Coordinates of C-alpha atoms and ligand atoms in Angstrom, one line a residue:
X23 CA -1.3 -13.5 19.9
X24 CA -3.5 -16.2 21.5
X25 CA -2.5 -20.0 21.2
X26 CA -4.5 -21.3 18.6
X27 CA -3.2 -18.6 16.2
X28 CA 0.4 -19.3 17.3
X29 CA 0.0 -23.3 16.8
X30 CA -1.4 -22.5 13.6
X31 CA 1.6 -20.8 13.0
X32 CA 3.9 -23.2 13.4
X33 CA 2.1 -25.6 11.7
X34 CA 2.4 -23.2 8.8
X35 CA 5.9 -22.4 9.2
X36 CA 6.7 -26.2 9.0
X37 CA 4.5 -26.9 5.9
X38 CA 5.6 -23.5 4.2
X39 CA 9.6 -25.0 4.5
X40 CA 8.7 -28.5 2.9
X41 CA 6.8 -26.5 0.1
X42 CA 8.1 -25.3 -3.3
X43 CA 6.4 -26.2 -6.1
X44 CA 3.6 -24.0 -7.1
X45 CA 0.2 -25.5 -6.4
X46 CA -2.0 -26.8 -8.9
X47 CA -5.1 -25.2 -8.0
X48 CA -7.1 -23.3 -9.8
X49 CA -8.0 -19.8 -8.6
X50 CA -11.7 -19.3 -7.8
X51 CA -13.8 -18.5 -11.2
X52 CA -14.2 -14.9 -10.2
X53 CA -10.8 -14.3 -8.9
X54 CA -9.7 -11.2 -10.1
X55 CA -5.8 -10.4 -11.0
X56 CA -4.6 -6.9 -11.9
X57 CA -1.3 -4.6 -11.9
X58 CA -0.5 -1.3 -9.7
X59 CA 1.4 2.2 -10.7
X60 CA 1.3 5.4 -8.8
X61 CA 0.9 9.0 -10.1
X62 CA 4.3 10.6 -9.4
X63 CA 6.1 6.8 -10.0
X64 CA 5.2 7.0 -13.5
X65 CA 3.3 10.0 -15.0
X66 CA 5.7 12.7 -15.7
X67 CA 4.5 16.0 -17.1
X68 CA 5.6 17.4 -13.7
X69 CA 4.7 20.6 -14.8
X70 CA 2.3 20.5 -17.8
X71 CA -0.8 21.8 -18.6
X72 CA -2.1 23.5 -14.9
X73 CA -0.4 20.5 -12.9
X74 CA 0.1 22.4 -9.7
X75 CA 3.3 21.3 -7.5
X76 CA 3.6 18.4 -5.0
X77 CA 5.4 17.3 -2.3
X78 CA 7.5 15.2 -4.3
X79 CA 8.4 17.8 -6.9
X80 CA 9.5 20.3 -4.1
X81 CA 11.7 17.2 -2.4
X82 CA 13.1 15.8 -5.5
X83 CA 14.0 19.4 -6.6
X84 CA 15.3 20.5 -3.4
X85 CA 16.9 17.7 -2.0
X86 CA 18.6 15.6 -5.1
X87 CA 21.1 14.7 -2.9
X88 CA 18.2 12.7 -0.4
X89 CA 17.4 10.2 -3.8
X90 CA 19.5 8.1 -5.4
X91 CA 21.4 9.6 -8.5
X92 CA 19.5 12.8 -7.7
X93 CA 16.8 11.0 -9.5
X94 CA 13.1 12.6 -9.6
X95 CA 9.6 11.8 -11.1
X96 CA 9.8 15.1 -13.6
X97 CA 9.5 12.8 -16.8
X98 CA 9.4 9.0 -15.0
X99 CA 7.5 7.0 -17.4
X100 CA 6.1 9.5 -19.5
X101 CA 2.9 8.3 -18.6
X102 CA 1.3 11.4 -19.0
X103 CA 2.1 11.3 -22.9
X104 CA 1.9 7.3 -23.3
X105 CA -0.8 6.5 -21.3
X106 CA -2.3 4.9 -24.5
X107 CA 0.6 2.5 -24.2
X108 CA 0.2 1.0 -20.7
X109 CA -3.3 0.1 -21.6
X110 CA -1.9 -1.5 -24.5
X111 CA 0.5 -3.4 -22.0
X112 CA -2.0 -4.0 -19.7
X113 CA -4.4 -5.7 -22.9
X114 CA -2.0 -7.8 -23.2
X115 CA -1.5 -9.2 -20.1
X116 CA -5.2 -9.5 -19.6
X117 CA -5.7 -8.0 -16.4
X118 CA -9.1 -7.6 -14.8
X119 CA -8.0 -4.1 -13.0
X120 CA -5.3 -1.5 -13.2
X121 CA -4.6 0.0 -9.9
X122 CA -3.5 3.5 -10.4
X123 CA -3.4 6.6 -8.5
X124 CA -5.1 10.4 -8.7
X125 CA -2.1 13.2 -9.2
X126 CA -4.1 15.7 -6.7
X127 CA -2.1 19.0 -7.9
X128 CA -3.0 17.7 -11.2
X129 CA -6.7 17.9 -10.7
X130 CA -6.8 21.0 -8.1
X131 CA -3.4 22.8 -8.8
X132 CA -4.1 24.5 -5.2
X133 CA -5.3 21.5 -3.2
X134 CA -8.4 23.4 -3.0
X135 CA -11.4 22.5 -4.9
X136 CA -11.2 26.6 -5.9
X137 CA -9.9 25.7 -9.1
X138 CA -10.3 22.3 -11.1
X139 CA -7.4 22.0 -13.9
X140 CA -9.3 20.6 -17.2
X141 CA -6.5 19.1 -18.5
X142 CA -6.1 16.9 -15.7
X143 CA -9.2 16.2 -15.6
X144 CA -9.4 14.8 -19.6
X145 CA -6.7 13.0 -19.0
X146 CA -7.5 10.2 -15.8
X147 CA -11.2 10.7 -18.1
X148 CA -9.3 9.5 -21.2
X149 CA -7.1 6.6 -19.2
X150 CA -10.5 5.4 -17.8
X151 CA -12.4 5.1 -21.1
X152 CA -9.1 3.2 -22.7
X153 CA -8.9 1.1 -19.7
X154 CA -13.0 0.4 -20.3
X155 CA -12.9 0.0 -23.9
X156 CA -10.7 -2.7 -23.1
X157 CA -12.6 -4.7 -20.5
X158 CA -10.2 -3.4 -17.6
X159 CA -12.0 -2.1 -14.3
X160 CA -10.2 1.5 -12.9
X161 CA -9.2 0.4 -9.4
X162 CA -8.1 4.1 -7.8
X163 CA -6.7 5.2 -5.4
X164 CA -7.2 9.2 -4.4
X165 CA -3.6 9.6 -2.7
X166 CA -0.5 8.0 -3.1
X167 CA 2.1 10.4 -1.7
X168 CA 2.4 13.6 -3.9
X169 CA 0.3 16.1 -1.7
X170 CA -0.2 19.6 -3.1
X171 CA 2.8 21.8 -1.6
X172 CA 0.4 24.5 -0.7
X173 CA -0.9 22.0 1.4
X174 CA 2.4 21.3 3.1
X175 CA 3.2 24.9 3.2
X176 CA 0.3 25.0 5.9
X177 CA 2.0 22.2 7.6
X178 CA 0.7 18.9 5.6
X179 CA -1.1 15.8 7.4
X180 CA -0.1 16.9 10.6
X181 CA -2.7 19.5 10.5
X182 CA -6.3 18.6 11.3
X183 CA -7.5 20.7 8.5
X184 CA -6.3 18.6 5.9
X185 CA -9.1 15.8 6.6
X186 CA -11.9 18.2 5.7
X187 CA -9.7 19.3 2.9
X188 CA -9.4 16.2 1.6
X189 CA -12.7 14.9 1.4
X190 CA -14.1 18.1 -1.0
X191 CA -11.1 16.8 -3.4
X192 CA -12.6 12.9 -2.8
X193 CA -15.8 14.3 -3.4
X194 CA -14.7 16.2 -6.4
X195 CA -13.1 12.7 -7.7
X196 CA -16.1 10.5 -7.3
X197 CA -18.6 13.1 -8.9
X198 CA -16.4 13.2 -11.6
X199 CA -14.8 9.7 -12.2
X200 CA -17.7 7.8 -10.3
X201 CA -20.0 6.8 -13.0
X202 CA -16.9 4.6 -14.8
X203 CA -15.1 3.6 -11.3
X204 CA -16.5 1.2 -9.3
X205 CA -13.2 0.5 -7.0
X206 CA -11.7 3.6 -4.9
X207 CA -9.1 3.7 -2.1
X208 CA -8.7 6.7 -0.4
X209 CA -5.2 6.3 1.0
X210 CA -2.0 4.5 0.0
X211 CA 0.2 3.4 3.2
X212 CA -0.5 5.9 5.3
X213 CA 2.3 4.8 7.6
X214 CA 4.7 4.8 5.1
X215 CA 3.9 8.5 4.6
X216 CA 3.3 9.6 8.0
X217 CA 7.0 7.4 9.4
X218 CA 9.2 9.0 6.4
X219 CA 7.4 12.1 5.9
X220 CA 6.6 13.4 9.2
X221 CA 8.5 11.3 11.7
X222 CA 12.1 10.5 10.3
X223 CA 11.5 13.0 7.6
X224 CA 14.1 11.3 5.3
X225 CA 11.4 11.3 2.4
X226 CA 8.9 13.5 1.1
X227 CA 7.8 16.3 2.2
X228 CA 11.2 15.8 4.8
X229 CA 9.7 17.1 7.6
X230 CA 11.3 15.2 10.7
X231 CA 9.3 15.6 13.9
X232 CA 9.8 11.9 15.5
X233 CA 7.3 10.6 18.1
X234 CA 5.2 13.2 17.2
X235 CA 4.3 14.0 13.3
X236 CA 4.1 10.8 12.6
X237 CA 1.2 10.1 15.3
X238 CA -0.5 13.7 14.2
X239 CA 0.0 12.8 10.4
X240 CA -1.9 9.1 11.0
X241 CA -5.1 10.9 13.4
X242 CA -5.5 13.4 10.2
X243 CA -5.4 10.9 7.5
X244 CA -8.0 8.4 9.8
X245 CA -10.1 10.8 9.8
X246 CA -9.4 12.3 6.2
X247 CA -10.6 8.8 5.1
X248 CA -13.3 8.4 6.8
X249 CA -14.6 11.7 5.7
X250 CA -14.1 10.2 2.2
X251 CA -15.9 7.2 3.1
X252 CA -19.2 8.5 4.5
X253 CA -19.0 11.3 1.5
X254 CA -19.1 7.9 -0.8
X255 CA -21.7 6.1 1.1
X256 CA -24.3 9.7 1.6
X257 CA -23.8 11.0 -1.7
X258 CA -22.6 8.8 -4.2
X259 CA -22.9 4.5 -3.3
X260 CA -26.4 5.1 -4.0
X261 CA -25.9 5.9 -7.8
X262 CA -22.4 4.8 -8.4
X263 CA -22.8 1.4 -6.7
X264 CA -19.1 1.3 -6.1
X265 CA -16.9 0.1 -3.0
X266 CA -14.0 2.2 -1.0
X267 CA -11.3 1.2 1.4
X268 CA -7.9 2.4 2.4
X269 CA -4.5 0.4 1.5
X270 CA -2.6 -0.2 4.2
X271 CA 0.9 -2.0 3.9
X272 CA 3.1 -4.3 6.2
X273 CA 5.2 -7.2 6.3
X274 CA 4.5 -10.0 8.7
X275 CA 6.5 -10.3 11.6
X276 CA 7.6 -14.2 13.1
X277 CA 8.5 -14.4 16.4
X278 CA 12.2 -15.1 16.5
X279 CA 11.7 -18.1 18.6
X280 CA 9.1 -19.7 20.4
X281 CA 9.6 -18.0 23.6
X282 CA 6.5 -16.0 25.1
X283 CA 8.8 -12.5 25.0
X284 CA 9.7 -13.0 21.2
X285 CA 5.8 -13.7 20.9
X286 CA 4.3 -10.8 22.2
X287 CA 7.3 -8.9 20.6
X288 CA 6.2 -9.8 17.4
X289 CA 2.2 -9.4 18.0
X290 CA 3.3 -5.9 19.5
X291 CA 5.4 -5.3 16.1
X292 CA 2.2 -6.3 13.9
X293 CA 0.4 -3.6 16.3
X294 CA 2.1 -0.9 16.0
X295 CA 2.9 -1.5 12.1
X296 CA -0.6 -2.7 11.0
X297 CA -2.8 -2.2 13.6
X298 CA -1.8 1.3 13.7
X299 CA -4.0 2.7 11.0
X300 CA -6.1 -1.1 11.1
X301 CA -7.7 -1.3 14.1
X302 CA -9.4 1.9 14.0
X303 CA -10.9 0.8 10.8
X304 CA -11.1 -2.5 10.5
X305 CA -11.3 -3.8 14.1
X306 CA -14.8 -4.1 15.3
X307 CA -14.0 -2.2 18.4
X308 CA -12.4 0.5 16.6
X309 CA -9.8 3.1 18.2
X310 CA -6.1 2.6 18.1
X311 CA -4.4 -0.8 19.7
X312 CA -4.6 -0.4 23.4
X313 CA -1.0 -1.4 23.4
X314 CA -0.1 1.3 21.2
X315 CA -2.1 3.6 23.6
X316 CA -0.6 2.0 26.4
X317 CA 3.0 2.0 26.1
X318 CA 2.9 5.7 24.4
X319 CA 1.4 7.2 27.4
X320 CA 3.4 5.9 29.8
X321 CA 6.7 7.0 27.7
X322 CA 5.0 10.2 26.8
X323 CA 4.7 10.3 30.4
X324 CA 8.4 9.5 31.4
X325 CA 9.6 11.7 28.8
X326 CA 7.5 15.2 30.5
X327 CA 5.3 15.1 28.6
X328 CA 1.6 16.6 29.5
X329 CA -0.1 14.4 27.8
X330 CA 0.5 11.0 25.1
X331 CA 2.2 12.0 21.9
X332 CA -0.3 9.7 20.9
X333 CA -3.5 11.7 20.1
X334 CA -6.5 10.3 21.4
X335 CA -9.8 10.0 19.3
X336 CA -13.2 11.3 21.0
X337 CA -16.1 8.1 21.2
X338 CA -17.7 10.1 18.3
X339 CA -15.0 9.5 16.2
X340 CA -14.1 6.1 17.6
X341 CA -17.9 5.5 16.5
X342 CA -17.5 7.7 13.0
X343 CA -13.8 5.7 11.4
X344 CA -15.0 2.3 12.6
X345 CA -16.3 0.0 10.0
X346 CA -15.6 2.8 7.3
X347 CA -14.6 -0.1 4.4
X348 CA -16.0 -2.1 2.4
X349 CA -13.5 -4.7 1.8
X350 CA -9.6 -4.8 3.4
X351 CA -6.9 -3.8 1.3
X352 CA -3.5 -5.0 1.6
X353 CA -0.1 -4.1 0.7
X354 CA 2.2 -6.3 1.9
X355 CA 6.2 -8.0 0.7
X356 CA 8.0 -9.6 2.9
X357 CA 8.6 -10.9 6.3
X358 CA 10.7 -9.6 9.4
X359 CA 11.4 -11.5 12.1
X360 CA 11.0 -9.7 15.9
X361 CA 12.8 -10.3 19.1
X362 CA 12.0 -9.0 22.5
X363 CA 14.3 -6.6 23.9
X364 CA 14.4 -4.0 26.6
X365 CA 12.7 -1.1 26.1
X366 CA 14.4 1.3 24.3
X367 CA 15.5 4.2 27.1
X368 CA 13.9 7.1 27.6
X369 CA 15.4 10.2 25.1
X370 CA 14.9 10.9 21.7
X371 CA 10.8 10.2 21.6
X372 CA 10.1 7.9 18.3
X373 CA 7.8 5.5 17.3
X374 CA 10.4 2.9 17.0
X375 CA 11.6 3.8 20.8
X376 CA 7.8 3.3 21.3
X377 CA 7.7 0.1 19.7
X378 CA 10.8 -1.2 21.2
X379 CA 11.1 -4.5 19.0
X380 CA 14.1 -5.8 17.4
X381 CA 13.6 -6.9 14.1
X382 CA 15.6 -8.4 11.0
X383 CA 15.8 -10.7 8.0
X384 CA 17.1 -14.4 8.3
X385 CA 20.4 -14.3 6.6
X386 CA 19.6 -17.5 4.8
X387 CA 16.6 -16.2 3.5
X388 CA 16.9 -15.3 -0.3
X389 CA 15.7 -12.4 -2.2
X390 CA 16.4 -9.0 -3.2
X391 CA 16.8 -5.4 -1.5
X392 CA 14.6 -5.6 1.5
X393 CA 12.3 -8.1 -0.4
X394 CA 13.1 -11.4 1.1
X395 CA 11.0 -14.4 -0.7
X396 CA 8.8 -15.8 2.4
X397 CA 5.4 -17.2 1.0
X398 CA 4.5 -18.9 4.0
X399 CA 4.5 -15.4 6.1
X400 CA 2.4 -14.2 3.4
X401 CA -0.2 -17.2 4.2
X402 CA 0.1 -16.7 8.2
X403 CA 0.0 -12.5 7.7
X404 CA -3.3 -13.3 6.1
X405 CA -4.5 -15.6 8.7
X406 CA -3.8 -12.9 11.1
X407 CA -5.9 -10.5 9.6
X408 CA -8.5 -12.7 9.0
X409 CA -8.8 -13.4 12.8
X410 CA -8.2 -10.3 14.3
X411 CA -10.4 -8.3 11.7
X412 CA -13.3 -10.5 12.0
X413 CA -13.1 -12.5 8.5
X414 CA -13.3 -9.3 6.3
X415 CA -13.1 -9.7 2.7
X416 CA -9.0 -9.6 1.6
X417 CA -8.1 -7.5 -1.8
X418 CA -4.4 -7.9 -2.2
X419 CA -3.0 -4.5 -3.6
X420 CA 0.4 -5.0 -4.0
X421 CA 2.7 -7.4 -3.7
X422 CA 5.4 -7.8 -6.0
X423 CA 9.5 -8.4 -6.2
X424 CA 12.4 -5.9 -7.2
X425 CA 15.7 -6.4 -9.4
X426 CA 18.0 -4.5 -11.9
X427 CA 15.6 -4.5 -14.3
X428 CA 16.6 -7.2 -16.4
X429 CA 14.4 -8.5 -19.2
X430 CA 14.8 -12.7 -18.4
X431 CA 13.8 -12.6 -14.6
X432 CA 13.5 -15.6 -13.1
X433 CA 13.3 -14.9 -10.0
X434 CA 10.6 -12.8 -10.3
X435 CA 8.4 -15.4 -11.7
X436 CA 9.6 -17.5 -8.8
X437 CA 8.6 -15.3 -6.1
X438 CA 5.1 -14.4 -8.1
X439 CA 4.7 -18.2 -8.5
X440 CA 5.3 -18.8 -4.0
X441 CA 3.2 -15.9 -3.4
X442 CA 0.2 -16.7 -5.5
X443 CA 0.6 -20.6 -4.1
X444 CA 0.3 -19.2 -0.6
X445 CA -2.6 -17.2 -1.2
X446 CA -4.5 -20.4 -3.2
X447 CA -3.4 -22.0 0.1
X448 CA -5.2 -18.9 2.5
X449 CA -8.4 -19.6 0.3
X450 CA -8.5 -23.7 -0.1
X451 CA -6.7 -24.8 2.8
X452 CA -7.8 -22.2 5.4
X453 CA -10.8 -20.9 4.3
X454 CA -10.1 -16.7 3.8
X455 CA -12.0 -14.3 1.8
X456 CA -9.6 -13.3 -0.4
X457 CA -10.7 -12.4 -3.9
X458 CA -8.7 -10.5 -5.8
X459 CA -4.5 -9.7 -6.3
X460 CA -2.3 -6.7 -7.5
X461 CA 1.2 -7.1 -9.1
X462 CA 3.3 -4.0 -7.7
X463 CA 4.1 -3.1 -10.9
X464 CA 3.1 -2.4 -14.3
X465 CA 6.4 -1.4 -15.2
X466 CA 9.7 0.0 -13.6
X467 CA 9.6 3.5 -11.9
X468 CA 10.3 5.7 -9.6
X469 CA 10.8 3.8 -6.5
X470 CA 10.6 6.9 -4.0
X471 CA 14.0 8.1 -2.3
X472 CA 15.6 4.7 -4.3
X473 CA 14.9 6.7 -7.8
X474 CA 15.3 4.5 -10.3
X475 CA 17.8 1.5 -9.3
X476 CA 15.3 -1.0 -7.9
X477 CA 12.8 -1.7 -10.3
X478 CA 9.6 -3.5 -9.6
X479 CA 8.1 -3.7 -13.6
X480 CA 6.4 -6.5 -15.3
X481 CA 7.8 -4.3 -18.2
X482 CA 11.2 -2.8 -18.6
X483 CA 11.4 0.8 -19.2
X484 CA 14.7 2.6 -21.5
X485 CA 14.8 5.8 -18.9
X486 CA 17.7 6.6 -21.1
X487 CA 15.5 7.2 -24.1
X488 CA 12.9 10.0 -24.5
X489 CA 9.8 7.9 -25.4
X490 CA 10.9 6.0 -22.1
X491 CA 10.1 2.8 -24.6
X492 CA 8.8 -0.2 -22.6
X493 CA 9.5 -4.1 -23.2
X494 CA 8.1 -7.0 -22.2
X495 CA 9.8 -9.0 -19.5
X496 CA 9.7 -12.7 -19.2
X497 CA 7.2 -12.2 -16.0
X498 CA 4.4 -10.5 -17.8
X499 CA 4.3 -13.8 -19.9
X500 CA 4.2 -15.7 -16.9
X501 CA 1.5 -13.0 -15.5
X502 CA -0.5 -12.8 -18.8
X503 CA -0.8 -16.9 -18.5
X504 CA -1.7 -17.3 -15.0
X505 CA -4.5 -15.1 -15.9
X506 CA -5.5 -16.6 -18.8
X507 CA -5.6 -19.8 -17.2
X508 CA -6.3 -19.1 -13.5
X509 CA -3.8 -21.4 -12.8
X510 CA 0.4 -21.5 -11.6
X511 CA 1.6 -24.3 -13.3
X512 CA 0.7 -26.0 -17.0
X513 CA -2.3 -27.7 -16.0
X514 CA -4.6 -27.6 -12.6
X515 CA -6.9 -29.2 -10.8
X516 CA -10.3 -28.9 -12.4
Ligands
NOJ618 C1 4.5 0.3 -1.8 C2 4.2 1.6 -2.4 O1 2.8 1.8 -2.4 C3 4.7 1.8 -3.8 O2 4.6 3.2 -4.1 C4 6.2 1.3 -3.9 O3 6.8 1.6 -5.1 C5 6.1 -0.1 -3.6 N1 5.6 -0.4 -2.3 C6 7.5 -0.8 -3.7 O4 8.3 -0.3 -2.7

């Protein structure tokens, strides 16, 4: 991190403590605001109509005993039925976009574009005319997680062949949803899936390989979306006038003191978790960190290996994934805080052995689960991106808080209220790009290997009753007002 980001930092840090009252600006006039859901979080219909399997289908079924209370996504929010209903909720609230995701099995049962399941097709066709005939822009995203098992039964993302294989079924989604959809994202948190699919293996598809099928999952899905990307800008930007990206998630990371070791740990942490999949999109030289490329040859090496776990792109595709967005996407919660420590010894090869940071949450910090309310490392995360991204436009597309699912949540509203101030901070006080935010979520779900006790909903959801009913929770009053008035508090600035 060089020294005028890390001053800036501090001065942040310091301002961020004395702050907590929302700020009485008023977002930019065409500030957008809209909500997020997933396919297998909320659908259903697991099996219905030609839906081929996925990933998370075959885990949930498999393994009940890797999710909490056995939980799976088999009915979820019955979305599949009661799609009608969320746009209802999301009239209400007034959004300008509903993020949601394509179900891939749903669309090609096979993975392949061999065979194209009507049914699934009608019904993301019939969610994006409600969603139109109610002002709301589609915002999707192509892949969030539940990959066709017959594409895992070849070996999943760790397999090169799934980046040609994934951009016929992105080039089968724009020519058929690309005349109404005019924001795409080809990939939701590809580390998220790489790490627990294909490194740990403690979620979906749960296929542990550490140090390695995390590193082979990431090179496939770089170059899946960049496939996806020049598909979009050859054959489709020209009549569809739309804009693509890839969402990539992470916290920020504060040095745990102001020494230069907890310094570069933390830059090093924001490397390996961000600028893993970032650089080699986002970062005008492309290509993986160097210190990521650095530090995993020479354990690779240690370790007897022949050559880095790390696999190494040719200049061609350097050249090919650089610069392959049209705006940055973000997915980001919470803050860590890393500390330098010796590097972990050489065994067991992993990417957090690779990383060799130790990071944790301030005990005094307050919040839920592993959401810890931090506005003001939401404000310097974006200031990092900013500068080492070259200013790029900033589309927030999640951010959000988690509790029991209670209907008066307080502290929800609380932590939407410090997280939007910080963000009307980024664009007044610092100058950033950033133009539009994402509530994770519409309403409660399935929250991966957690099931269906942490829930994330501006509504509630009965999972106890069959038509999965849905109620309004004091945030999406609070939501539906800051978006009515482009403002945090009762009156703003004009
Ligand atoms: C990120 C993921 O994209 C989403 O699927 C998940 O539910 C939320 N974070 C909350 O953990």
């Amino acid at each position: 991190m060089n020294v005028a980001v890390h001053i800036f930092n501090v001065l942040i840090f310091f301002l961020g403590e004395s702050l907590s009252e929302p700020s009485n600006k008023k977002f930019p006039e065409n500030f957008k605001f809209g909500v997020a859901t997933a396919a297998y979080q909320i659908e259903g219909g697991w099996a219905d109509d030609g839906k081929g399997v996925s990933v998370w289908d075959q885990f949930a079924h498999t393994y009940p005993d890797r999710v909490a209370n056995g939980d799976n996504g088999d009915v979820a929010c019955d979305s599949y039925h009661r799609y009608l209903e969320d746009v209802e909720m999301l009239a209400n609230m007034g959004v300008n976009h509903y993020r949601f995701s394509l179900s891939w099995p749903r669309i090609l049962p096979t993975g392949y574009t061999n065979q194209i399941n009507e049914a699934g097709v009608t019904y993301y066709k019939n969610l994006i005319s409600a969603l139109k005939e109610n002002g709301i822009e589609p915002f999707i995203t192509l892949y969030h997680g539940d990959l066709p098992q017959t594409l895992q039964d070849i070996g999943g993302w760790p397999n090169p062949l799934l980046a040609d294989i994934f951009a016929e079924f992105a080039r089968t989604a724009f020519s058929l949803f690309g005349d109404d959809v005019k924001n795409w994202t080809t990939i939701n948190e590809p580390k998220q899936t790489c790490i627990t699919g294909y490194g740990l293996g403690n979620s979906a598809p749960g296929a542990p390989a550490s140090g390695i099928g995390e590193y082979d999952c990431m090179h496939t899905l770089l170059r899946a979306h960049a496939k996806a990307y020049h598909i979009y800008d050859e054959e489709f930007r020209a009549t569809q006038n739309g804009r693509v990206s890839i969402v990539l998630d992470t916290a920020w990371f504060e040095p745990a003191s102001d020494s230069e070791d907890d310094i570069e740990a933390a830059e090093r942490a924001l490397q390996f978790e961000h600028g893993w999949c970032a650089h080699p999109v986002y970062h005008p030289d492309g290509n993986y960190p160097q210190v990521m490329i650095d530090r995993i040859a020479e354990r690779s090496q240690k370790e007897g290996f022949s050559k880095s776990r790390l696999p190494e792109f040719s200049a061609e595709e350097v050249d090919y994934i650089r610069g392959t967005f049209d705006f940055l996407s973000l997915n980001t919660y919470t803050t860590n805080l890393a500390k330098w420590t010796t590097d972990h010894e050489i065994g067991t090869p992993g990417y957090y052995a690779d990383l060799s940071v130790s990071t944790y949450q301030d005990p005094s910090w307050n919040g839920s689960a592993w959401i810890k309310v931090v506005p003001w490392g939401l404000r310097k995360l974006l200031n990092w991106i900013d500068q080492t991204y070259d200013h790029p436009e900033i589309v927030i597309t999640e951010n959000g808080y988690a509790d029991d699912g209670r209907l008066d949540d307080p502290d929800r509203i609380n932590y939407y209220a410090e997280y939007l101030t910080a963000v009307l901070e980024s664009i007044y006080e610092d100058g950033l790009n950033v133009t539009a935010y994402t509530a994770w979520s519409l309403m409660d779900n399935f929250e991966w290997t957690s099931g269906y006790t942490i829930k994330f909903g501006l509504y509630q959801v009965d999972f106890e009753n069959p038509n999965r009913t849905r109620t309004i929770k004091s945030s999406a009053d609070y939501y539906k007002n800051v978006i009515a008035n482009k403002c945090l508090v009762d009156t703003c600035e004009e």
